[in-house]
Structure formats: C-alpha cells, structure tokens
XYZ file of C-alpha atoms in Angstrom:
136
model
C 109.207 100.741 94.734
C 111.157 103.983 94.552
C 110.021 106.985 92.547
C 112.122 108.266 89.696
C 114.412 111.122 90.607
C 113.397 114.502 89.191
C 116.405 116.208 87.638
C 116.968 119.675 86.259
C 116.376 119.605 82.492
C 120.050 120.271 81.713
C 121.192 117.256 83.777
C 118.416 115.085 82.337
C 119.593 115.983 78.823
C 123.242 115.288 79.727
C 122.386 111.806 81.041
C 120.325 111.164 77.911
C 123.309 112.218 75.780
C 125.413 109.611 77.588
C 122.783 106.975 76.848
C 121.802 106.197 80.437
C 118.389 104.508 80.585
C 115.620 106.458 82.286
C 114.297 103.418 84.123
C 117.394 102.989 86.286
C 118.122 99.632 87.925
C 121.835 99.874 87.391
C 123.463 97.205 89.508
C 126.640 99.186 90.028
C 125.824 102.929 90.188
C 129.281 103.898 91.454
C 130.883 102.256 88.403
C 128.436 104.058 86.143
C 129.259 107.384 87.769
C 132.953 106.609 87.466
C 132.422 106.074 83.731
C 130.505 109.345 83.548
C 133.362 111.062 85.338
C 135.898 109.713 82.847
C 133.706 110.812 79.924
C 133.168 114.205 81.506
C 136.915 114.740 81.944
C 137.470 113.858 78.270
C 134.736 116.139 76.935
C 134.909 118.769 79.692
C 131.121 118.874 80.017
C 130.307 121.521 82.586
C 126.831 120.112 83.290
C 127.973 116.713 84.526
C 131.043 118.264 86.094
C 128.851 120.492 88.231
C 127.084 117.474 89.697
C 130.002 115.060 89.848
C 132.397 117.551 91.423
C 129.599 119.197 93.425
C 128.759 118.389 96.979
C 127.733 115.059 98.398
C 124.039 115.855 97.826
C 124.624 116.250 94.082
C 126.565 112.988 93.964
C 123.755 111.155 95.768
C 121.269 112.708 93.359
C 123.181 111.132 90.477
C 123.497 107.780 92.236
C 119.778 107.717 93.021
C 118.933 108.703 89.435
C 121.004 105.816 88.114
C 119.550 103.357 90.654
C 115.883 104.337 90.612
C 115.488 106.011 87.245
C 115.118 109.661 86.404
C 112.910 112.157 84.644
C 113.102 115.838 83.896
C 111.573 118.285 86.349
C 108.473 119.941 84.954
C 109.084 123.128 83.019
C 108.345 126.264 85.048
C 104.749 127.457 84.825
C 103.987 130.762 86.505
C 100.453 132.019 86.835
C 98.600 134.954 88.334
C 96.112 134.386 91.115
C 93.671 136.809 92.722
C 91.724 135.316 95.601
C 90.533 131.899 94.421
C 90.695 132.787 90.725
C 93.449 132.555 88.130
C 94.158 134.755 85.138
C 93.160 132.730 82.090
C 93.264 135.302 79.293
C 96.447 137.377 79.503
C 95.267 140.209 77.257
C 91.834 140.979 78.691
C 92.273 140.584 82.464
C 89.860 137.625 82.646
C 89.938 135.686 85.875
C 87.974 132.593 86.734
C 88.039 129.833 89.332
C 87.095 127.104 86.838
C 89.367 127.992 83.943
C 92.773 126.653 82.960
C 95.150 129.445 84.015
C 97.439 131.126 81.544
C 101.017 130.001 82.208
C 104.137 132.115 81.814
C 107.512 130.426 81.373
C 109.328 133.214 83.211
C 108.354 134.502 86.622
C 109.459 138.005 85.605
C 106.807 138.157 82.863
C 104.072 137.243 85.310
C 105.385 139.839 87.777
C 105.207 142.516 85.064
C 101.534 141.687 84.464
C 100.766 141.858 88.194
C 102.461 145.263 88.315
C 100.347 146.491 85.361
C 97.134 145.088 86.864
C 97.877 146.481 90.302
C 96.619 143.335 92.042
C 97.138 139.589 92.174
C 100.067 137.405 93.065
C 102.460 135.281 91.048
C 102.143 131.580 91.862
C 104.030 128.481 90.750
C 101.335 126.494 88.938
C 103.366 123.293 89.309
C 103.130 123.634 93.095
C 99.534 124.866 93.080
C 98.498 121.511 91.689
C 95.236 121.197 89.875
C 93.177 123.331 92.279
C 92.129 125.465 89.353
C 90.522 122.407 87.707
C 88.004 121.918 90.462
C 84.445 122.920 89.738
C 83.324 123.152 93.340
C-alpha cells in the first residue's frame, strides 16, 4: 500500500477547495488533473497553476496525490538545541534533555534567540523526530 503524498499546505488547501478526497484511489488521475486544469484556467488560481504548469515533478506530485491520497506537510517547528538538550522555556533559558522543546513557527525567530543566547543551534523539530522524548 502506498503512503499518502505530503503536500505543501497551500496545495493541500487548494485540492480541498476543489473537493478532491484525501484518500485518493481515483481511477483516472489524468482526467481529474485535466478537470483541475480547466477549473484553474476559469478561476485563475495561482496555487494550482504553479503545480499544473510547473515541471514534470510537480505534475507527478499531483497525479500521485490523486492516486494514493494526500495530506498536508507538518507545519514548521523550529527549536533550539545545545548538545543533547533542547530549549523548553523560551524566556528563562531552560534547557533539558527530557523536556518537550519550545517550538518556533519561523526559523528567523529561533535564530534571533540563538544570537541573544550566544550558543546553541536552530534545528527542525519535525526532522529531529521524537529524540527529545526519550528518557534514557
């Protein structure tokens, strides 16, 4: 069984607006995309236009989303890490290996905090996984 395709939130929302089911299994994805293209031309939606008129990779992304289902990519979560510890209280410089890290929605905000602290690194908490949950 194929995994659902992770789409940028804006494309996910656009497909939702067109009423495409998230579970996929469309028997004729090219026909569905053709219908999307016609709708896009009528409404001049720049979001779908970017992917339909984009390169081959973007077109395959849409086809796979229609075939296998789709979901929105996780929202960005930026954290600050120093060694094996994460910042978990943004206002008092508290770090801990066993605490849920504080998450910033913008990388720039986390970078500002690192600059003020003078140490640490900005990490993508979505890619870090749940390492910070371990109690080892």
